[in-house]
Coordinates of C-alpha atoms in Angstrom, one line a residue:
Chain A
M736 CA 0.0 0.0 0.0
Q737 CA 2.6 2.5 1.1
K738 CA 4.8 1.5 -1.8
L739 CA 2.0 2.3 -4.2
L740 CA 1.1 5.6 -2.6
F741 CA 4.5 7.2 -3.1
P742 CA 4.8 7.0 -6.8
L743 CA 1.2 8.0 -7.1
L744 CA 1.9 11.0 -5.0
A745 CA 5.0 11.8 -7.0
L746 CA 3.0 11.6 -10.2
F747 CA 0.3 13.8 -8.8
L748 CA 2.8 16.4 -7.6
L749 CA 4.5 16.3 -11.0
T750 CA 1.4 17.0 -12.9
A751 CA -0.1 19.4 -10.4
L752 CA 3.0 21.6 -9.9
P753 CA 3.2 23.3 -13.3
A754 CA -0.6 24.0 -13.0
C755 CA 0.0 25.6 -9.6
K756 CA 1.6 28.6 -11.0
D757 CA -1.3 29.3 -13.2
D758 CA -4.2 29.0 -10.8
T759 CA -2.0 30.4 -8.0
K760 CA -2.3 27.5 -5.6
P761 CA 0.5 27.9 -3.1
D762 CA 3.6 25.8 -3.3
P763 CA 4.0 23.1 -0.6
T764 CA 4.5 25.2 2.5
P765 CA 8.1 26.5 2.4
T766 CA 10.1 26.2 5.6
G767 CA 13.0 28.0 7.2
F768 CA 13.7 31.7 7.3
G769 CA 14.8 34.5 5.0
D770 CA 14.9 38.2 4.7
V771 CA 12.8 40.9 3.1
V772 CA 14.3 44.1 1.7
I773 CA 12.2 47.2 1.5
E774 CA 13.4 50.1 -0.6
F775 CA 11.8 53.4 -0.1
E776 CA 11.9 55.5 -3.2
N777 CA 11.1 59.1 -2.4
R778 CA 8.8 60.6 -5.1
A779 CA 7.2 63.8 -6.0
G780 CA 4.0 62.8 -7.9
D781 CA 5.1 60.9 -11.0
E782 CA 8.8 61.5 -10.6
T783 CA 11.6 60.4 -8.3
L784 CA 12.1 63.2 -5.8
V785 CA 15.1 65.4 -6.4
F786 CA 16.1 67.9 -3.8
G787 CA 16.5 71.4 -5.1
K788 CA 14.0 70.9 -8.0
D789 CA 10.7 72.7 -8.3
Y790 CA 7.4 70.8 -8.1
V791 CA 3.8 72.0 -7.8
N792 CA 1.7 71.0 -4.8
A793 CA -2.1 70.5 -4.8
A794 CA -2.7 74.1 -3.9
G795 CA -0.8 75.1 -7.1
E796 CA 2.2 76.4 -5.3
T797 CA 5.8 75.9 -6.3
V798 CA 7.6 73.7 -3.7
N799 CA 11.3 72.9 -3.7
F800 CA 12.5 70.4 -1.1
S801 CA 15.7 70.1 1.0
T802 CA 14.7 67.6 3.7
F803 CA 12.4 64.6 3.7
N804 CA 13.0 62.2 6.6
Y805 CA 10.7 59.8 8.3
F806 CA 10.6 57.0 10.9
V807 CA 8.9 53.7 10.0
S808 CA 8.5 51.0 12.6
N809 CA 6.4 48.1 13.8
F810 CA 6.3 46.0 10.6
V811 CA 3.9 43.2 10.2
L812 CA 3.9 40.9 7.2
V813 CA 0.8 39.0 6.2
S814 CA 1.1 36.0 3.9
T815 CA -1.3 35.0 1.2
D816 CA -3.0 32.5 3.5
G817 CA -3.6 35.3 6.1
T818 CA -0.9 34.3 8.5
E819 CA 0.6 37.4 10.2
Y820 CA 4.2 37.7 11.1
V821 CA 5.0 40.4 13.5
V822 CA 8.7 41.5 13.0
P823 CA 10.2 41.6 16.6
K824 CA 9.7 45.2 17.6
D825 CA 13.2 46.0 18.7
D826 CA 14.7 45.2 15.3
C827 CA 12.1 47.3 13.7
Y828 CA 12.7 51.1 14.0
F829 CA 14.1 52.7 10.9
L830 CA 15.0 56.3 10.2
C831 CA 14.9 57.0 6.5
N832 CA 16.9 60.0 5.5
G833 CA 16.1 61.9 2.3
D834 CA 19.8 62.5 1.6
D835 CA 21.0 59.0 2.4
A836 CA 19.9 56.3 0.0
D837 CA 21.4 53.6 2.2
S838 CA 19.1 54.5 5.1
R839 CA 16.1 54.0 2.7
E840 CA 16.9 50.4 2.0
I841 CA 16.0 48.4 5.1
T842 CA 16.2 44.7 5.7
L843 CA 13.7 42.7 7.8
T844 CA 15.6 39.6 8.8
N845 CA 14.6 36.2 10.0
I846 CA 11.2 36.2 8.4
P847 CA 9.6 32.7 8.3
A848 CA 9.5 31.5 4.7
G849 CA 6.3 32.2 2.9
D850 CA 4.5 34.4 0.4
Y851 CA 3.7 37.8 1.8
S852 CA 1.1 39.8 -0.1
H853 CA 0.3 42.4 2.6
I854 CA 2.4 44.6 4.8
H855 CA 1.5 47.0 7.6
F856 CA 3.7 49.4 9.5
M857 CA 3.7 52.6 11.5
I858 CA 4.8 56.0 10.5
G859 CA 6.7 57.2 13.6
V860 CA 7.8 55.7 16.8
D861 CA 5.2 54.1 19.0
S862 CA 4.4 55.4 22.4
A863 CA 6.1 52.5 24.3
K864 CA 9.4 53.2 22.6
S865 CA 8.9 56.9 22.8
V866 CA 9.0 56.7 26.6
S867 CA 11.6 53.8 26.9
P868 CA 14.8 54.2 29.0
V869 CA 17.7 55.9 27.3
S870 CA 19.7 52.6 27.4
E871 CA 17.2 51.2 24.8
R872 CA 17.5 54.2 22.5
T873 CA 20.4 53.1 20.3
G874 CA 21.0 53.1 16.6
D875 CA 18.4 55.0 14.6
L876 CA 16.7 56.0 17.9
D877 CA 19.8 57.5 19.6
P878 CA 18.7 61.1 20.4
A879 CA 22.3 62.2 20.6
G880 CA 23.3 60.2 17.5
A881 CA 21.4 59.2 14.4
A882 CA 18.2 60.7 15.6
S883 CA 19.5 64.0 16.9
G884 CA 17.8 65.9 14.1
M885 CA 14.6 63.8 14.5
Y886 CA 14.1 64.3 18.3
W887 CA 12.3 67.0 20.2
S888 CA 14.1 67.4 23.5
W889 CA 11.7 69.9 24.9
N890 CA 8.6 67.8 24.1
A891 CA 10.4 64.6 24.5
G892 CA 9.7 62.5 21.5
Y893 CA 10.7 61.7 18.0
I894 CA 9.9 63.7 14.9
F895 CA 8.0 61.2 12.8
V896 CA 8.2 63.0 9.5
K897 CA 10.3 66.1 8.7
V898 CA 9.7 68.0 5.4
E899 CA 11.5 71.2 4.7
G900 CA 12.1 73.4 1.6
T901 CA 11.6 76.7 0.0
S902 CA 8.7 78.2 -2.0
P903 CA 8.3 81.6 -3.7
Q904 CA 4.7 81.5 -2.3
A905 CA 5.9 81.0 1.3
P906 CA 6.2 84.1 3.5
V907 CA 9.7 85.4 4.4
E908 CA 11.0 83.9 7.6
P909 CA 12.3 86.8 9.7
S910 CA 15.5 85.1 11.1
T911 CA 16.8 83.8 7.8
G912 CA 15.2 86.2 5.3
Q913 CA 14.2 83.2 3.2
R914 CA 10.8 81.9 2.0
I915 CA 10.8 78.5 3.7
F916 CA 8.3 75.9 4.7
Q917 CA 8.9 73.5 7.5
Y918 CA 6.7 70.6 8.6
H919 CA 8.0 68.7 11.6
T920 CA 5.4 66.2 12.8
G921 CA 5.6 64.1 15.9
L922 CA 3.5 63.5 19.1
F923 CA 2.7 59.9 20.2
G924 CA -0.1 60.6 22.6
G925 CA 1.7 61.7 25.8
F926 CA 3.3 59.8 28.7
N927 CA 1.3 60.7 31.8
S928 CA -1.2 63.2 30.6
P929 CA -2.5 63.1 27.0
T930 CA -1.2 65.0 24.0
L931 CA -2.2 64.8 20.4
N932 CA -1.5 61.4 18.8
N933 CA -0.1 61.6 15.3
L934 CA 1.0 57.9 14.9
K935 CA -0.3 56.5 11.6
E936 CA -0.7 52.9 10.6
V937 CA -0.1 52.1 6.9
H938 CA -1.7 49.0 5.3
L939 CA -0.5 48.1 1.8
D940 CA -1.2 45.2 -0.6
A941 CA 1.5 44.0 -2.9
P942 CA 0.1 45.0 -6.4
H943 CA 1.1 41.9 -8.4
E944 CA 3.3 39.3 -6.9
A945 CA 3.6 38.5 -3.3
A946 CA 7.1 38.7 -1.7
E947 CA 8.4 35.2 -1.7
V948 CA 10.6 34.6 1.3
R949 CA 12.7 31.4 1.1
E950 CA 15.5 30.0 3.1
N951 CA 18.9 30.3 1.4
S952 CA 17.7 32.4 -1.5
E953 CA 18.0 36.0 -2.3
A954 CA 15.6 38.2 -0.4
P955 CA 12.6 39.7 -2.2
H956 CA 12.7 43.4 -2.7
V957 CA 9.6 45.4 -1.9
H958 CA 9.8 48.6 -3.9
M959 CA 7.9 51.3 -2.0
Y960 CA 7.0 54.8 -3.3
V961 CA 6.9 57.6 -0.8
D962 CA 5.2 60.6 -2.4
V963 CA 6.1 63.8 -0.5
L964 CA 3.4 65.7 -2.4
E965 CA 0.8 63.6 -0.7
M966 CA 1.6 65.4 2.5
F967 CA 0.0 68.5 0.9
T968 CA -3.3 67.0 0.1
N969 CA -6.0 64.5 0.9
P970 CA -8.0 65.1 3.0
T971 CA -6.9 68.8 3.3
N972 CA -4.9 70.9 0.9
I973 CA -2.0 72.5 2.7
S974 CA -0.8 75.8 1.4
V975 CA 2.8 76.9 2.1
A976 CA 1.5 80.5 1.8
A977 CA -1.1 80.1 4.5
N978 CA 0.6 77.5 6.7
P979 CA 4.3 77.5 6.0
T980 CA 5.3 75.8 9.2
S981 CA 3.9 73.2 11.5
H982 CA 5.6 71.7 14.6
A983 CA 4.1 70.3 17.7
G984 CA 0.9 72.3 17.3
P985 CA -2.7 71.3 16.6
Y986 CA -2.1 71.8 12.8
S987 CA 0.2 68.8 12.9
K988 CA -2.9 66.6 12.9
T989 CA -3.7 68.0 9.4
V990 CA -0.2 67.2 8.2
A991 CA -0.2 63.7 9.6
D992 CA -3.7 62.9 8.2
N993 CA -2.4 63.9 4.8
Y994 CA 0.9 62.0 4.9
A995 CA -0.8 58.8 6.1
D996 CA -1.3 57.8 2.5
M997 CA 2.0 58.8 1.1
F998 CA 3.3 55.2 1.0
S999 CA 2.5 52.7 -1.7
I1000 CA 4.0 49.5 -3.0
D1001 CA 5.1 50.0 -6.6
H1002 CA 6.2 46.4 -7.2
V1003 CA 7.8 43.4 -5.5
H1004 CA 10.8 41.9 -7.1
N1005 CA 11.4 38.3 -6.4
H1006 CA 14.7 36.8 -7.5
Chain B
M495 CA 26.5 31.0 54.1
N496 CA 30.3 30.7 54.6
K497 CA 30.8 32.7 51.5
I498 CA 28.6 35.5 52.7
L499 CA 30.4 35.6 56.0
L500 CA 33.7 35.7 54.3
T501 CA 32.8 38.5 51.9
G502 CA 31.3 40.3 54.8
A503 CA 34.5 40.0 56.8
L504 CA 36.6 41.0 53.8
L505 CA 34.3 44.0 53.2
A506 CA 34.6 45.1 56.7
L507 CA 38.4 44.8 56.6
L508 CA 38.5 46.7 53.3
L509 CA 36.2 49.4 54.7
S510 CA 38.2 49.8 57.9
S511 CA 41.5 49.9 56.1
C512 CA 40.1 52.6 53.8
E513 CA 39.0 54.6 56.8
K514 CA 42.4 54.4 58.4
E515 CA 44.2 55.4 55.2
D516 CA 42.5 58.5 54.0
K517 CA 39.8 59.0 56.6
K518 CA 37.3 59.4 53.7
E519 CA 33.7 58.9 54.5
P520 CA 32.2 56.0 52.6
F521 CA 30.0 57.2 49.7
V522 CA 26.3 57.2 50.5
G523 CA 23.8 57.3 47.6
P524 CA 20.5 59.2 47.6
Q525 CA 18.6 58.9 50.8
L526 CA 14.8 58.5 50.4
P527 CA 13.1 60.5 53.2
S528 CA 10.3 58.6 55.1
N529 CA 7.9 61.5 54.6
F530 CA 8.1 61.4 50.8
P531 CA 6.1 59.2 48.5
Q532 CA 7.7 56.5 46.4
P533 CA 10.2 57.9 43.8
A534 CA 9.2 58.0 40.2
Y535 CA 12.8 57.4 38.9
D536 CA 14.0 53.8 38.7
L537 CA 17.2 53.9 40.7
S538 CA 17.8 50.2 40.1
A539 CA 18.2 50.8 36.4
N540 CA 20.9 53.5 37.1
P541 CA 22.3 52.9 40.6
V542 CA 24.2 55.9 41.9
T543 CA 27.9 55.2 42.4
E544 CA 30.6 57.5 43.7
A545 CA 32.3 57.6 40.3
G546 CA 29.0 58.1 38.4
F547 CA 28.0 60.9 40.8
A548 CA 31.5 62.6 40.4
L549 CA 31.3 62.3 36.6
G550 CA 27.7 63.7 36.6
K551 CA 28.8 66.6 38.8
K552 CA 31.8 67.5 36.6
L553 CA 29.5 67.5 33.6
F554 CA 26.9 69.7 35.4
Y555 CA 29.6 72.3 36.1
D556 CA 31.3 72.0 32.7
P557 CA 30.6 74.6 29.9
I558 CA 31.9 72.1 27.4
L559 CA 28.2 71.1 27.1
S560 CA 27.5 74.4 25.3
R561 CA 28.2 75.4 21.7
D562 CA 31.0 77.9 22.5
N563 CA 32.0 76.3 25.8
T564 CA 30.7 79.3 27.8
I565 CA 27.6 78.1 29.6
A566 CA 27.3 75.2 32.1
C567 CA 24.2 73.8 33.6
A568 CA 25.3 75.3 36.9
D569 CA 25.3 78.8 35.5
C570 CA 21.5 78.8 35.6
H571 CA 21.2 76.3 38.4
I572 CA 23.2 77.6 41.4
S573 CA 23.5 75.3 44.5
F574 CA 22.9 77.9 47.2
A575 CA 19.6 78.9 45.5
A576 CA 18.3 75.3 45.4
F577 CA 19.8 75.2 41.9
T578 CA 17.8 78.0 40.5
H579 CA 19.0 81.2 38.9
P580 CA 18.7 84.0 41.5
D581 CA 17.6 87.5 40.3
H582 CA 16.8 86.1 36.8
P583 CA 13.1 86.2 36.1
T584 CA 13.8 84.3 32.9
S585 CA 16.9 82.3 32.0
H586 CA 20.0 84.0 30.7
G587 CA 22.0 81.7 28.4
I588 CA 24.4 81.6 25.5
D589 CA 25.2 84.8 23.5
N590 CA 23.5 86.7 26.3
L591 CA 20.1 85.5 25.0
F592 CA 17.1 85.3 27.4
G593 CA 14.6 82.5 27.4
K594 CA 11.0 82.9 28.2
R595 CA 10.9 80.9 31.5
N596 CA 12.2 81.1 35.0
A597 CA 14.7 78.4 35.9
L598 CA 13.2 75.6 38.0
P599 CA 15.0 74.3 41.1
V600 CA 16.9 71.0 40.6
Q601 CA 16.1 69.2 43.8
N602 CA 14.1 66.0 44.6
M603 CA 14.2 65.1 41.0
L604 CA 13.7 61.4 41.8
W605 CA 10.1 62.2 42.6
R606 CA 9.2 64.2 39.5
T607 CA 6.8 62.5 37.2
S608 CA 7.5 65.0 34.4
F609 CA 9.9 67.9 33.9
F610 CA 9.8 71.5 33.0
W611 CA 7.0 74.0 33.4
D612 CA 5.0 72.3 30.7
G613 CA 5.9 68.7 31.6
G614 CA 7.4 68.1 28.2
V615 CA 10.0 65.5 29.3
P616 CA 9.0 62.2 31.0
N617 CA 12.3 61.0 32.4
L618 CA 15.2 62.7 34.3
D619 CA 17.6 60.9 31.9
L620 CA 16.2 62.9 29.0
V621 CA 16.3 66.3 30.7
P622 CA 19.8 67.4 29.8
L623 CA 19.1 67.1 26.0
N624 CA 16.7 70.0 26.3
P625 CA 18.9 72.8 27.7
I626 CA 21.8 71.5 25.5
Q627 CA 19.8 71.9 22.3
N628 CA 17.9 75.0 23.3
P629 CA 19.1 77.8 21.1
V630 CA 18.9 80.3 23.9
E631 CA 20.5 78.1 26.6
M632 CA 23.4 76.0 25.4
D633 CA 22.7 75.7 21.7
E634 CA 24.7 72.6 21.0
S635 CA 23.9 69.4 19.3
P636 CA 24.1 66.5 21.7
D637 CA 26.1 64.4 19.3
V638 CA 28.7 67.1 19.2
V639 CA 28.8 67.2 23.0
L640 CA 29.6 63.4 23.0
E641 CA 32.3 64.0 20.4
K642 CA 33.9 66.7 22.6
L643 CA 33.8 64.4 25.6
R644 CA 35.4 61.5 23.6
N645 CA 38.3 63.8 22.6
H646 CA 38.8 65.3 26.0
P647 CA 41.9 64.3 28.0
E648 CA 39.9 63.4 31.2
Y649 CA 36.4 62.3 30.3
P650 CA 37.0 58.9 28.8
G651 CA 38.9 57.9 31.9
L652 CA 36.0 59.2 34.1
F653 CA 33.6 57.2 32.0
R654 CA 35.7 54.1 32.6
E655 CA 35.6 54.7 36.3
A656 CA 31.9 55.1 36.3
F657 CA 30.8 52.6 33.7
G658 CA 33.7 50.1 33.3
S659 CA 35.0 51.2 29.9
E660 CA 36.0 54.4 28.1
E661 CA 33.1 54.3 25.8
V662 CA 31.2 57.6 25.8
N663 CA 27.6 57.0 24.6
T664 CA 24.3 58.7 25.0
A665 CA 22.9 56.5 27.7
R666 CA 26.1 56.7 29.9
F667 CA 26.3 60.5 29.4
L668 CA 22.7 61.0 30.4
Q669 CA 22.8 58.5 33.2
A670 CA 25.8 60.1 34.8
M671 CA 24.0 63.5 34.8
S672 CA 21.0 61.8 36.4
Q673 CA 23.3 60.3 39.1
F674 CA 24.4 63.8 40.1
M675 CA 20.8 65.1 40.0
A676 CA 19.5 62.1 41.8
M677 CA 21.7 63.0 44.8
L678 CA 20.1 66.4 45.1
V679 CA 17.6 65.4 47.8
S680 CA 16.3 68.2 50.0
A681 CA 14.4 66.9 53.1
D682 CA 16.3 68.3 56.0
S683 CA 14.3 71.5 56.7
R684 CA 12.8 72.3 60.0
Y685 CA 9.4 71.4 58.7
D686 CA 10.8 67.9 57.8
H687 CA 12.1 67.4 61.3
Y688 CA 8.7 68.5 62.6
V689 CA 6.7 66.0 60.5
R690 CA 9.2 63.2 61.1
K691 CA 9.1 64.0 64.8
E692 CA 12.9 64.4 64.9
P693 CA 15.0 66.7 67.1
G694 CA 15.2 70.2 65.6
G695 CA 11.6 70.2 64.5
E696 CA 10.3 72.8 66.8
M697 CA 7.8 75.1 65.1
S698 CA 6.5 78.3 66.6
V699 CA 2.8 79.1 67.1
E700 CA 2.9 81.5 64.1
E701 CA 4.5 78.8 61.9
L702 CA 2.0 76.2 62.9
A703 CA -0.8 78.6 62.2
G704 CA 0.7 79.1 58.8
L705 CA 0.8 75.3 58.2
A706 CA -2.9 75.1 59.1
V707 CA -3.7 77.9 56.6
F708 CA -1.5 76.2 54.0
Q709 CA -3.3 72.9 54.4
Q710 CA -6.6 74.5 54.0
K711 CA -5.9 76.9 51.2
C712 CA -2.8 75.8 49.2
A713 CA -2.3 72.0 49.7
A714 CA -4.9 71.0 47.1
C715 CA -2.3 71.9 44.5
H716 CA 0.9 72.1 46.6
A717 CA 0.2 68.6 47.8
T718 CA 2.2 66.0 49.9
D719 CA 5.6 66.7 51.4
L720 CA 6.9 67.4 47.9
F721 CA 4.5 70.4 47.9
T722 CA 3.2 69.6 44.5
D723 CA 0.6 67.3 43.1
Q724 CA 2.6 67.4 39.8
S725 CA -0.4 68.5 37.8
F726 CA -0.7 71.4 35.4
R727 CA -2.8 74.4 36.5
N728 CA -3.5 78.0 35.8
N729 CA -3.2 80.1 38.9
G730 CA -3.9 83.4 37.1
V731 CA -0.4 84.8 36.8
I732 CA -1.1 86.0 33.2
D733 CA -4.0 86.0 30.8
D734 CA -2.1 86.6 27.6
F735 CA -0.6 83.3 26.5
S736 CA 0.7 84.3 23.1
L737 CA 4.3 84.1 24.2
D738 CA 3.9 80.9 26.2
K739 CA 0.9 78.6 26.2
G740 CA 2.3 76.4 29.0
R741 CA 1.1 72.8 29.0
A742 CA -0.6 73.4 25.6
E743 CA 2.9 73.9 24.0
V744 CA 3.4 70.1 24.4
S745 CA -0.2 68.8 24.4
T746 CA -1.6 71.1 21.6
F747 CA -5.0 71.0 23.4
S748 CA -6.7 74.4 23.9
E749 CA -7.9 73.3 27.4
D750 CA -4.2 73.3 28.5
I751 CA -3.5 76.8 27.4
G752 CA -2.1 78.7 30.4
K753 CA -1.6 75.7 32.6
F754 CA 1.9 75.3 34.2
A755 CA 3.4 72.6 36.4
V756 CA 2.6 73.2 40.1
P757 CA 6.0 73.9 41.5
S758 CA 7.4 72.4 44.7
L759 CA 7.7 75.0 47.5
R760 CA 10.7 73.4 49.1
N761 CA 13.4 76.0 49.7
V762 CA 11.0 78.5 48.3
A763 CA 12.5 81.4 50.3
A764 CA 15.8 80.8 48.4
T765 CA 14.3 80.5 44.9
A766 CA 13.1 84.0 44.1
P767 CA 11.9 85.2 41.6
Y768 CA 8.7 83.2 41.4
M769 CA 6.3 81.7 38.8
H770 CA 7.1 80.4 35.3
N771 CA 7.8 83.9 34.0
G772 CA 9.5 85.2 37.2
K773 CA 6.8 87.8 37.7
F774 CA 7.1 88.1 41.5
K775 CA 10.3 89.0 43.4
T776 CA 9.0 88.2 46.9
L777 CA 6.8 85.7 48.7
E778 CA 4.7 88.7 49.9
S779 CA 3.9 89.6 46.3
V780 CA 3.0 86.0 45.6
L781 CA 0.5 86.0 48.5
D782 CA -0.9 89.4 47.4
H783 CA -1.4 87.8 44.0
Y784 CA -3.3 84.9 45.5
A785 CA -5.3 87.1 47.8
G786 CA -7.0 88.5 44.8
G787 CA -4.8 91.5 44.0
G788 CA -3.8 90.3 40.6
V789 CA -5.4 87.0 39.7
K790 CA -6.0 87.2 35.9
D791 CA -9.1 85.6 34.5
S792 CA -9.0 83.3 31.5
P793 CA -10.9 80.2 30.4
T794 CA -8.5 77.8 32.0
L795 CA -8.2 79.6 35.4
D796 CA -8.3 76.9 38.1
P797 CA -11.7 76.5 39.7
L798 CA -10.1 76.7 43.1
L799 CA -9.3 80.4 42.4
R800 CA -12.9 81.2 41.6
Q801 CA -14.9 81.9 44.8
S802 CA -18.6 81.3 45.0
D803 CA -19.3 85.0 45.1
G804 CA -17.5 85.4 41.8
T805 CA -14.4 87.0 43.1
L806 CA -11.1 85.6 41.9
G807 CA -8.2 84.3 44.1
I808 CA -7.9 82.8 47.5
P809 CA -9.1 85.0 50.4
L810 CA -6.2 85.6 52.8
S811 CA -6.2 88.0 55.8
T812 CA -3.1 90.0 56.6
A813 CA -2.6 87.8 59.6
E814 CA -2.9 84.7 57.5
K815 CA -0.4 86.0 55.0
A816 CA 2.2 86.6 57.8
Q817 CA 1.6 83.1 59.1
L818 CA 2.0 81.6 55.6
I819 CA 5.3 83.4 55.1
A820 CA 6.5 82.1 58.5
F821 CA 5.5 78.6 57.5
L822 CA 7.1 78.8 54.0
N823 CA 10.4 79.8 55.7
T824 CA 10.4 76.6 57.6
L825 CA 10.8 74.8 54.3
T826 CA 14.4 76.1 53.9
D827 CA 16.9 73.3 54.1
E828 CA 20.2 74.9 54.9
T829 CA 22.0 71.6 55.0
F830 CA 21.0 71.1 51.3
L831 CA 21.8 74.6 50.2
R832 CA 25.3 74.5 51.7
D833 CA 26.1 70.8 51.0
A834 CA 29.7 70.8 49.9
R835 CA 29.2 67.6 47.9
F836 CA 26.9 69.5 45.5
A837 CA 28.7 72.9 45.2
Q838 CA 31.5 73.5 42.7

């Protein structure tokens, strides 16, 4: 009986396998662990974002960028069969710097093999980490290191998204004499009495193929678009003439609500 | 058991030999007074050691923490004034620039649940980053400060003594500063001896009357033996918040506009001027303010300062004011203000 079953099974698998690809039945469950690489490509609408170049925002104003930095954290990968993999939190805080392409290619390591078609993550640094002891703030979270420009020391917390630039429509800033705009958005909800909470969850589906994570094979690349112009619109148009700056004030909610949808997956590249 | 005995004996031997050699008193960490609540700071995560305290103290007194090496923490936080800045209604920092707020005392920091007039910082360890980065205080980037310390002839050695290796990193730098500030415990005033029923706690009739008035009219906000409930309130010092919205600067909420952290009143006789903007030079003028003279109305004015007949403030008779002043003077802790361990 057993002797008979094996060749039969082999035969079945042989015939079934090529068909699998077509009607997208999953491979026999892969085992082991692999990595996922996520590349964040900063965009301005239909183009790759270039600092120092003029673009037009939704309010019709000319905007020219010099800074575009953001924190992403708390990644969760969801496979085609709905299984969630929560990337261990402590390996999972990334500061993406607009002027440092390396910082915008991040690797999630030790991911159980599988086909991941959905990803969610947070823009910013969650409240638990935002109040964690200094000894746990290393690497990208070091307030006197990598994060020194992305940390508010007077309102202790990280700046989640920092966008700066110039615009002929922006009013003249008295101390520099320049027409600048500056949107520094943070606020995680407060530690012992509440503050505004601007943390945003992003949920994205892979548009075509899922990211196929396999043991001992090259990591799939998730190519993400991050459109800085999305910060200026949907749901509210932001005008650099009317609101050239926003820091830890009530207006930061408008900015955060807008940038919540600036991420999208352009494609996934499996090797 | 034997091991414990042996180490105990060894320790005793070591200690006694130490004493003979240099007659140095053994280092004692921060003492937690019995009339205080539980500390908010986790001392077990950053135990105070002699070397850590010494390093923190050196940093506190060192202008190397500022951009042009001119301003030290101690320039605005002076030991004999309970680490405030006497005669400076608002802080006076780098390039002769003035801030918008009055320096707070640095004392009993272990019990603070949040720091600064607006409560913007949750943990003592994170406090130094604020004055260092503040453009009108020390105006330096903290990563540059760490670099300066790494290249300094003495600091790497002091970090080794305090933390076991010469590595200068953010956590060590901040924890050393906390070790110094953790030691700044003030709980040796006459009032403390009185409540702990210790010798030296005699209070006069006038002072006791002041204590009674205080408990009735002030302790709702200036609560516990820390003399603050650590909340944010508007006591009517100003009604134009365009320069400083107080708690709303960090929370963004309009209901927080004009609310400031209730300050402790320990050593209050030594910490003039008073209030977040240094508006009052004397305790008498503070009491005149409360007694209705100058309480400014605004939407967030604390309900305790609205009397049922519609008048603003806290009614105080001339006699009560004198009693309150007498009582507030019993909160002065000369031992703390003159403690040689903390002064430069």
